[in-house]
Structures are given as structure tokens and as C-alpha cells.
Coordinates of N, CA and C in Angstrom, one line a residue:
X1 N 0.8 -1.2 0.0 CA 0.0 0.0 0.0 C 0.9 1.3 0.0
X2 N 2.1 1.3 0.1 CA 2.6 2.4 -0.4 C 2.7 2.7 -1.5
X3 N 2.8 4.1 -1.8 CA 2.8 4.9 -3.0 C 4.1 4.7 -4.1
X4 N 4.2 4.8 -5.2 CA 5.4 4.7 -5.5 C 6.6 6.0 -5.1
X5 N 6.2 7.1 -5.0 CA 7.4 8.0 -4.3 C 7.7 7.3 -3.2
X6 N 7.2 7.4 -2.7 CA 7.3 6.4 -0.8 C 8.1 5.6 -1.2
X7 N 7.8 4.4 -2.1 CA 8.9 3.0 -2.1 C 10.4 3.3 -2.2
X8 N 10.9 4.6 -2.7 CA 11.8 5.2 -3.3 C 12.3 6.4 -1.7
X9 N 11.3 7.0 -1.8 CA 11.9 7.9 -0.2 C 12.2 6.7 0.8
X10 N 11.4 5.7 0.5 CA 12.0 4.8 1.9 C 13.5 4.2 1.9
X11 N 13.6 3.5 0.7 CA 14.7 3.2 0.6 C 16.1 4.6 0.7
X12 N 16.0 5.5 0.1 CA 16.7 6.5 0.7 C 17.0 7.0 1.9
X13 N 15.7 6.5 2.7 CA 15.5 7.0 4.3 C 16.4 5.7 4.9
X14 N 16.4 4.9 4.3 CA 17.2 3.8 5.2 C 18.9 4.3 5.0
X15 N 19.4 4.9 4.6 CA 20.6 5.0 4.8 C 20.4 6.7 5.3
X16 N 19.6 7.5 5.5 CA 19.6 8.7 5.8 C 19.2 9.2 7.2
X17 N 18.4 7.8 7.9 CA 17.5 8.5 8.6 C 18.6 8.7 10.0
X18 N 18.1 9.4 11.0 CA 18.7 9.3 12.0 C 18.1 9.9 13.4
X19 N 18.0 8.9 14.2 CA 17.3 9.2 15.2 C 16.0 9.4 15.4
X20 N 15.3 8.7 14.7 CA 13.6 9.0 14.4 C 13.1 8.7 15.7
X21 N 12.3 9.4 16.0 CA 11.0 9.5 17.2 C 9.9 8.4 16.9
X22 N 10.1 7.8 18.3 CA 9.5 6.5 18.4 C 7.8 6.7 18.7
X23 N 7.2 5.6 17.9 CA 6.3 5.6 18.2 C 5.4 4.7 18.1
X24 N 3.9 4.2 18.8 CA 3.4 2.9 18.9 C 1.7 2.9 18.3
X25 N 1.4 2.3 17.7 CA 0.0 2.4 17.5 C -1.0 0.7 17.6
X26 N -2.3 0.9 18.1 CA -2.8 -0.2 18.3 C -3.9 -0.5 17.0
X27 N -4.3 -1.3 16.2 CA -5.4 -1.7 15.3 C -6.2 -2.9 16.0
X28 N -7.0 -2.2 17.3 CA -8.1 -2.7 18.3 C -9.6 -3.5 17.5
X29 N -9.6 -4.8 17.4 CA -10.5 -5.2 16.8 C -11.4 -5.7 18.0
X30 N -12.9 -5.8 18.3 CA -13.8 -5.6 19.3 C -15.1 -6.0 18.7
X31 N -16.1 -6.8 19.6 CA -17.4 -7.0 18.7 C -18.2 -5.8 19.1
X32 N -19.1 -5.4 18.3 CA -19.9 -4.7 18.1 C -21.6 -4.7 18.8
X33 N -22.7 -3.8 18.4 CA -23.5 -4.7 19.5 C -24.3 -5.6 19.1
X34 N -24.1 -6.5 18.0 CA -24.5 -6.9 17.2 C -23.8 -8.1 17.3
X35 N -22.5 -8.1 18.0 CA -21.5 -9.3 18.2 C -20.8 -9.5 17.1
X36 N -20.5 -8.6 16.3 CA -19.7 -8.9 15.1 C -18.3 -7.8 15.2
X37 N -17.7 -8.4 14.5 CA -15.9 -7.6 14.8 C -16.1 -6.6 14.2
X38 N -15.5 -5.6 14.9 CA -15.2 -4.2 14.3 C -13.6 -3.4 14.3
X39 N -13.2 -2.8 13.5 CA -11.8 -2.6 13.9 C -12.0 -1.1 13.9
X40 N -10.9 -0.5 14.8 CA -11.2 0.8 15.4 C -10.3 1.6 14.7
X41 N -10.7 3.0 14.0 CA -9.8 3.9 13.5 C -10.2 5.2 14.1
X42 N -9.2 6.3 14.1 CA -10.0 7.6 14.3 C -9.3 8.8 13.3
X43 N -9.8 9.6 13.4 CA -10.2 11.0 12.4 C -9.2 12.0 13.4
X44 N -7.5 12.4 13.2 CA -7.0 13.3 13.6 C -7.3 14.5 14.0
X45 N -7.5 15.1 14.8 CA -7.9 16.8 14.5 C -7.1 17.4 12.8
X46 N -7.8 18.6 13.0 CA -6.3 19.4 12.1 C -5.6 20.2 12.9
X47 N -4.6 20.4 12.8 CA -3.6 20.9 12.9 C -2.2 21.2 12.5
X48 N -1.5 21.7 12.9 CA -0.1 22.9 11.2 C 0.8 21.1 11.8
X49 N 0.7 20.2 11.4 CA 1.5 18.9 10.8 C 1.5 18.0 9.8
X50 N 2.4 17.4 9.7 CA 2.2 16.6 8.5 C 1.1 15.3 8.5
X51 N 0.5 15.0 9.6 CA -1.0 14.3 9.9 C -2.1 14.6 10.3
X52 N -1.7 16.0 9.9 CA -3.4 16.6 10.5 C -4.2 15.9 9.5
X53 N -5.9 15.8 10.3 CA -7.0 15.2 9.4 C -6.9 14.7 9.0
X54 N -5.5 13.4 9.0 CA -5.8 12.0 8.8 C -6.7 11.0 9.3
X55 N -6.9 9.6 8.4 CA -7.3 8.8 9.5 C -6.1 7.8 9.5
X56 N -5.9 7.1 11.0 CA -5.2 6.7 11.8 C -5.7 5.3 13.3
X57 N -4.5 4.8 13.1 CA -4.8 3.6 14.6 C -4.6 4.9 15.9
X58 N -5.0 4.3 16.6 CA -4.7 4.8 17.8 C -3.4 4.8 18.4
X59 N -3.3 5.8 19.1 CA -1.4 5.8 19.2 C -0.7 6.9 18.9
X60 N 0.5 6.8 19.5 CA 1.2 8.4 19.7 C 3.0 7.8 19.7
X61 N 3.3 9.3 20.3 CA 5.0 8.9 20.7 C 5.1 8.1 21.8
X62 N 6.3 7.7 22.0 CA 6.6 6.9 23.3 C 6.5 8.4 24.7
X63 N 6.8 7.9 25.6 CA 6.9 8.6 26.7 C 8.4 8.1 27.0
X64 N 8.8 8.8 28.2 CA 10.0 8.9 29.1 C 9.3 7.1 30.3
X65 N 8.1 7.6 30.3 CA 7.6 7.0 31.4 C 6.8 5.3 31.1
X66 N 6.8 5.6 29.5 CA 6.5 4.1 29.3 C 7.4 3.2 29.3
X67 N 6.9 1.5 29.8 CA 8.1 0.5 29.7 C 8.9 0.1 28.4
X68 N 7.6 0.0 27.6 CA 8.6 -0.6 25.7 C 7.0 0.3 24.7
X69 N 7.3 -0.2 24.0 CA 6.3 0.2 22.5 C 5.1 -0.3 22.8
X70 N 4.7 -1.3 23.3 CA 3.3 -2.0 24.0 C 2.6 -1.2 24.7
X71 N 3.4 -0.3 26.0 CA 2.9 -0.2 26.5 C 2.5 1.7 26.0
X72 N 3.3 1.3 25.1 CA 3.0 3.2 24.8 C 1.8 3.4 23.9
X73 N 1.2 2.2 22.8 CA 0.0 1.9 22.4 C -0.9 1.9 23.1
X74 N -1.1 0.9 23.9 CA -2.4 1.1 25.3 C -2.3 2.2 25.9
X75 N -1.5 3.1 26.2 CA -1.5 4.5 26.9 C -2.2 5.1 26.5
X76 N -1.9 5.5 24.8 CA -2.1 6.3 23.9 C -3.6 5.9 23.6
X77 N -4.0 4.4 23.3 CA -5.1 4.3 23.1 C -6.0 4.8 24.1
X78 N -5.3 4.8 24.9 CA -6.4 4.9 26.7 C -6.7 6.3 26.3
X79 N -5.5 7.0 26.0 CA -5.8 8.7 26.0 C -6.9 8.9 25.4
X80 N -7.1 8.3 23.5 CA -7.3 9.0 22.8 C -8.9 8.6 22.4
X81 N -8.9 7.4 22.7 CA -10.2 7.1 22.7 C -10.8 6.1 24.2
X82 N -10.4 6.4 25.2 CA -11.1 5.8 26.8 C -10.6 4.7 26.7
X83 N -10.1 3.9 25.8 CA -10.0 2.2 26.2 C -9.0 1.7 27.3
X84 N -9.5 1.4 28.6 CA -8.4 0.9 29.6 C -8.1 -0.6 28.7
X85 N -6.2 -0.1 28.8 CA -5.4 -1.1 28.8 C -5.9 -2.3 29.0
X86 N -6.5 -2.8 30.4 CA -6.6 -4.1 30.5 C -7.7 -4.5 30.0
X87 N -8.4 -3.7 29.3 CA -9.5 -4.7 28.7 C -8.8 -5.4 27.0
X88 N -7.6 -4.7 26.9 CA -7.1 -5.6 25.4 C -5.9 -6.0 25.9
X89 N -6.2 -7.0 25.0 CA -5.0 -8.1 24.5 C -4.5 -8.1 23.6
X90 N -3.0 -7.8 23.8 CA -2.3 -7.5 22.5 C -1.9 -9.2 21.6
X91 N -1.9 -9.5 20.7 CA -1.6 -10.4 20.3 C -0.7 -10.7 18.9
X92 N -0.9 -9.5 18.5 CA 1.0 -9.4 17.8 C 1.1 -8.2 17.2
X93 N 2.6 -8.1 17.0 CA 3.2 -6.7 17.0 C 3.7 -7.0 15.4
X94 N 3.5 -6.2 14.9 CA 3.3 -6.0 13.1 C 5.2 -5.3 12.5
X95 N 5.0 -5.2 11.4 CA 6.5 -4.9 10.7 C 6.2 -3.3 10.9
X96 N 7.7 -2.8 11.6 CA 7.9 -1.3 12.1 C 7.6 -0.7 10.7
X97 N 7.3 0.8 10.4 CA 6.9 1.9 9.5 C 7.9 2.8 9.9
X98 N 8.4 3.1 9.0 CA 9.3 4.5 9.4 C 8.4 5.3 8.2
X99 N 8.3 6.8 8.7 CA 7.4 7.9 7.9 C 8.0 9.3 7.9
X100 N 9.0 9.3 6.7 CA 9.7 10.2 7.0 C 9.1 11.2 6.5
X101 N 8.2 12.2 6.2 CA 7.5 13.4 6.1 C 7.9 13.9 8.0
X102 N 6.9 12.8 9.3 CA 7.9 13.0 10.2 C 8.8 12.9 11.0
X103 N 9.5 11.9 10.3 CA 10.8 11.4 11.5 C 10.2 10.5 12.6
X104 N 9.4 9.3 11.9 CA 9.0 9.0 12.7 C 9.1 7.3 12.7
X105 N 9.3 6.3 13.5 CA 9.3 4.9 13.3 C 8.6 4.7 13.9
X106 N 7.4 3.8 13.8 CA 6.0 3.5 14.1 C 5.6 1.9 14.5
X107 N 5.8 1.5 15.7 CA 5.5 0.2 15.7 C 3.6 -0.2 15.8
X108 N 3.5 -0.8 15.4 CA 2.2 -1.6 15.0 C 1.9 -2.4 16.0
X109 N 0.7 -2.1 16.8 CA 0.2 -4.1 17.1 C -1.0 -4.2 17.3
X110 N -1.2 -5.6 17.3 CA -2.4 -5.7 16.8 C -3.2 -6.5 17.9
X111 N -4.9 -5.8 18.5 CA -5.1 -6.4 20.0 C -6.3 -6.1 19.6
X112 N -7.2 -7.5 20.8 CA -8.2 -7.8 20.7 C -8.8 -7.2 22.0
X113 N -10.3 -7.2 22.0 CA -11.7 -7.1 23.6 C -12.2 -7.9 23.0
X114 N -12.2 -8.4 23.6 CA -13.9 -9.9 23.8 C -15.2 -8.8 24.6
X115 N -15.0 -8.1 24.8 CA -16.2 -7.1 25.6 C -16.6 -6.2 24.5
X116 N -17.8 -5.4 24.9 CA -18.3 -4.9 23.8 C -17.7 -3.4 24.6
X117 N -17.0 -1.8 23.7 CA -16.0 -1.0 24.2 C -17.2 0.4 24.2
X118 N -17.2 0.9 25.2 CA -17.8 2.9 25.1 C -16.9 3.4 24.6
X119 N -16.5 4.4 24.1 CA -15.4 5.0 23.6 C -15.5 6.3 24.1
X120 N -14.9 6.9 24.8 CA -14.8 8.7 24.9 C -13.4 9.1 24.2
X121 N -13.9 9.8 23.3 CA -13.0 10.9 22.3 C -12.2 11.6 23.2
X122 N -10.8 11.9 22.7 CA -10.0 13.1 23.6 C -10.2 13.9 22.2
X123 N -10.7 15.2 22.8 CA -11.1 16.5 22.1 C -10.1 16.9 21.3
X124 N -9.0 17.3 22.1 CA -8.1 17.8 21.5 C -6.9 17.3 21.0
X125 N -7.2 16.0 20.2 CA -6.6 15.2 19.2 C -7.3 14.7 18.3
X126 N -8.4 14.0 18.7 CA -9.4 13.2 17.7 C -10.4 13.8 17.9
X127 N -10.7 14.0 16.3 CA -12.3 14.9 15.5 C -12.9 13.9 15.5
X128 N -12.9 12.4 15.6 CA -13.6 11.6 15.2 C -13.2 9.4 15.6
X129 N -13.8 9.0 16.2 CA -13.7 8.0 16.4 C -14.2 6.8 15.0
X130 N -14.0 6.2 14.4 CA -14.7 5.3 13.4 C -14.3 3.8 13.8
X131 N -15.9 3.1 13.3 CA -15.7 2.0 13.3 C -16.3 1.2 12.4
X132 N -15.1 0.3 12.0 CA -15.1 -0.4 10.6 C -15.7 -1.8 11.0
X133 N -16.5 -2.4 10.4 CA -16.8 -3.4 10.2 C -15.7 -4.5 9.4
X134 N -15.6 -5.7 10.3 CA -14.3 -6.4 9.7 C -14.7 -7.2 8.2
X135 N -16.1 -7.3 7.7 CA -16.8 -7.7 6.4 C -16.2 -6.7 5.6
X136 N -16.3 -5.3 6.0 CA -15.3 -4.1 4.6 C -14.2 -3.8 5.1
X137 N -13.8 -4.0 5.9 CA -12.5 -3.9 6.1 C -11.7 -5.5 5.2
X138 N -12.4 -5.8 5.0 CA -11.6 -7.9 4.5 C -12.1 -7.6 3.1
X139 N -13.0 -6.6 2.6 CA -13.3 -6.6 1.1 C -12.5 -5.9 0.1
X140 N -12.3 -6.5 -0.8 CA -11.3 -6.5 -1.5 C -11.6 -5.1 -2.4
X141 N -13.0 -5.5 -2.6 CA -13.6 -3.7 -3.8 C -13.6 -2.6 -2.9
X142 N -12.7 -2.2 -1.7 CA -12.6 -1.4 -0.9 C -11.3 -1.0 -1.1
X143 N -10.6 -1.6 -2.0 CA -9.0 -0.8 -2.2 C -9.2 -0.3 -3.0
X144 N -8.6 0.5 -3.8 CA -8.7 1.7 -4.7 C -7.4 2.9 -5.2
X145 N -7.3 3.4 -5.9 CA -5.6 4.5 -6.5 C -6.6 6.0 -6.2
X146 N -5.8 6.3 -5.8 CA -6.9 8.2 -5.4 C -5.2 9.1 -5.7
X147 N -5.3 10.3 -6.4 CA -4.4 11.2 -6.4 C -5.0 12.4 -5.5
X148 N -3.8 12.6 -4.5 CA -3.9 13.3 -3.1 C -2.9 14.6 -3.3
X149 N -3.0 15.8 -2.7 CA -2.6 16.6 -2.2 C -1.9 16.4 -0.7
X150 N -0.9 16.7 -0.1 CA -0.5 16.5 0.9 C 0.4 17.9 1.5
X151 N 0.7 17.9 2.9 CA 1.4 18.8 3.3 C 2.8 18.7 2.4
X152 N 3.3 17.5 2.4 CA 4.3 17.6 1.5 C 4.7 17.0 0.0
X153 N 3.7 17.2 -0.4 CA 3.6 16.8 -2.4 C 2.1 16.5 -2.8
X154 N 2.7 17.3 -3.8 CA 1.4 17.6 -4.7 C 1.0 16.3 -5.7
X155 N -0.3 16.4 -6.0 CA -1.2 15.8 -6.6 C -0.6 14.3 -6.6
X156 N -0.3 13.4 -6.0 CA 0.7 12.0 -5.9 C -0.9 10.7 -6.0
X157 N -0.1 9.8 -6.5 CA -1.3 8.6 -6.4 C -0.9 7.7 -5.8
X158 N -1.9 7.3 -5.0 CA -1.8 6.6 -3.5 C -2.8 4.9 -3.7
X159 N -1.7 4.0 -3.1 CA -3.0 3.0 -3.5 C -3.6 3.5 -1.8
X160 N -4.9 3.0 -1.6 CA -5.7 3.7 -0.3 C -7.0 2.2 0.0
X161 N -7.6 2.4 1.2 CA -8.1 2.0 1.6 C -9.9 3.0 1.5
X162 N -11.0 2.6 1.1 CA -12.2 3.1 1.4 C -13.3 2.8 2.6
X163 N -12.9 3.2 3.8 CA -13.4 2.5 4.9 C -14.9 3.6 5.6
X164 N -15.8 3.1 5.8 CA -16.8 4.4 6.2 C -17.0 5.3 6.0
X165 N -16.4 5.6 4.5 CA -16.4 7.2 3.6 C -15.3 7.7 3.7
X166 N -14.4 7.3 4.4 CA -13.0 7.4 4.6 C -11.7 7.0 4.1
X167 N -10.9 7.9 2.9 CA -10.2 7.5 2.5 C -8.5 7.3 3.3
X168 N -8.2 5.8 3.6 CA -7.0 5.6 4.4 C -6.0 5.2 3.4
X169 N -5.0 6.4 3.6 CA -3.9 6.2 3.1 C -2.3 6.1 3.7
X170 N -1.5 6.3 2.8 CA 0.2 6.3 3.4 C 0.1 5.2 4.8
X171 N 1.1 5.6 5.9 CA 1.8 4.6 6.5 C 0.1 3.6 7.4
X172 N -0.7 4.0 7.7 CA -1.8 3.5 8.1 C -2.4 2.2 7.5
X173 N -2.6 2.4 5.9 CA -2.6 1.7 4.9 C -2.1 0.4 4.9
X174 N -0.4 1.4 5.3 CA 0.1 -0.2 4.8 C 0.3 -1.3 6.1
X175 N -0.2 -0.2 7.3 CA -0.2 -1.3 8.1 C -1.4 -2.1 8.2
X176 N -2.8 -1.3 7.5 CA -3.5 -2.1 7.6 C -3.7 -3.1 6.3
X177 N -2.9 -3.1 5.5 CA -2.9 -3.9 4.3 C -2.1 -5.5 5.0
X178 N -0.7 -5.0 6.0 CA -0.1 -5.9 6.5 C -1.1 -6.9 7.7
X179 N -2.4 -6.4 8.3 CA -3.2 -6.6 9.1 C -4.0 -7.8 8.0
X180 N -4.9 -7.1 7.2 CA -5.6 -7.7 6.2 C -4.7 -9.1 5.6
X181 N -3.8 -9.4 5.3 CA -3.0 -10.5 4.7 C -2.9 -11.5 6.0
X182 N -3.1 -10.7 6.8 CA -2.8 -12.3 8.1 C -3.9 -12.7 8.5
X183 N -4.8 -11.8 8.0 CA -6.5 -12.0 8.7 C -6.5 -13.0 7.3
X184 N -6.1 -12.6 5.9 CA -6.9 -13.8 4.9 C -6.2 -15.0 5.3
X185 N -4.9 -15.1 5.9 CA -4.2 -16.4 5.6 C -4.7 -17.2 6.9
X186 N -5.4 -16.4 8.1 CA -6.0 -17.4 9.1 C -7.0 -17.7 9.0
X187 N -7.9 -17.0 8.0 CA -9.5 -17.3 7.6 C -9.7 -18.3 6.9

């Protein structure tokens, strides 16, 4: 699911990068009240960065105060959308993302609730909580090429994700593209 500039800045970024800011994100799948899996994304605020008004897993930078990348995901999830920690289970941690628009290396993982989740929004980060149904999230006529504007390049074509009217693209994508390939090969 990366772009083709991306496949090319990446490989560049591997001999360039230096000292990227760490950071953890969770792709929280949960039944619904219906009892059917849902997977959790949310709607960035905007603001003057290179992710404003994206959509995104839950998750941030590491802290001074967190123990590893694990525990910086449940933090961040707790922040950003209410989920205490102990109600998920992490059950595996996905291939790192480095995103250099910002200096960032992004570990992935991927965790379950068996409980059905409330969610309270933190205001002043997320415009928006979504929740995907795991039937379109696993459907294949949901991938799609879209040419984007970005804080940093113009008019670029992105392969993307179409989730609840929501177009998901760049590093998100591909982690959820790497999500989706483990879900078909255990299905």
C-alpha cells in the first residue's frame, strides 16, 4: 500500500534517517452490539503537521515513562479514545513503519476485547472515532488508486483504503494492508 514516491523515499530514508522518534500504534478489533468484529480507526484533528485530518490507529509517541512500544500503544489508546489497557490483549506486533515526512518509526500491534468497548474521544486530538466493520475492512472492492494533495507533495497517487467514507492512506494503509494478509491467511 505504499505509493510509489514512498517505495523510493523509503529506501533513501534507510541509509539517511537518524534518530527518528518513536512511536506505537494499536489496530483494536472488538465486537460490536451486534456481536460482530469491528476494527477501530479515528479522524485526527487538524492541525499545522504533517498528519493533521488524517485517518489513523490509535497511538502516539513513546513517553520517558512508558516500559517498551506495548505499553506506549495502550497508553495512547487509553488517551485517545477511553480504552483501559486491561480490557485488550495484545496479540501481535506488526513490521515497524518508518514515515519520513515525520521522523517517525512507528511500531504496529495488533489487539483484541472480547467485551463490547464505550469509547470517549480526547477532544483535543481526535475529530472523530470510526468504526469499521471487519466484512469491509476484508473486502477487496474497498481498495482503490486516489491522487492526493499532501502537506508535502502535490497531486501524488496513492493506492488507499475506502473505509466508512474514509479515505485511508500512506503509513496506516500499509499497516492495515499488512493486518488484512494475516486475517486472509487465518480465515
Amino acid at each position: 500500500m505504499a505509493p510509489e514516491f514512498r517505495v523510493e523515499e523509503l529506501r533513501m530514508a534507510r541509509i539517511k534517517k537518524r534518530n527518528p522518534k518513536k512511536a506505537a500504534v494499536l489496530a483494536l478489533f472488538y465486537p460490536n452490539e451486534g456481536q460482530l468484529t469491528n476494527l477501530l480507526l479515528i479522524l485526527r484533528k487538524t492541525y499545522k503537521g504533517v498528519h493533521s485530518n488524517q485517518i489513523a490507529l490509535p497511538g502516539g509517541k513513546t513517553e520517558a515513562s512508558d516500559f517498551d512500544l506495548k505499553e506506549t500503544a495502550l497508553r495512547e489508546t487509553h488517551e485517545e479514545v477511553g480504552v483501559s489497557p486491561e480490557k485488550v490483549t495484545i496479540i501481535k506486533s506488526l513490521s515497524e513503519v518508518y514515515i519520513p515526512p515525520s521522523n517517525f518509526e512507528v511500531q504496529p500491534y495488533v489487539g483484541i476485547s472480547r467485551s463490547k468497548l464505550s469509547f470517549i474521544r480526547q477532544e483535543t486530538e481526535v475529530e472523530e472515532i470510526i468504526e469499521v466493520a471487519l466484512t469491509d475492512f476484508l473486502d477487496d472492492s474497498n481498495i482503490f488508486h486516489q491522487k492526493l494533495s499532501t502537506s508535502y507533495a502535490e497531486n501524488v497517487e496513492v493506492p488507499a483504503f475506502k473505509l466508512e467514507g474514509y479515505t485511508v492512506w500512506g503509513a496506516t494503509a500499509m499497516m492495515l494492508s499488512e493486518i488484512k494478509e494475516l486475517l486472509k491467511q487465518a480465515l
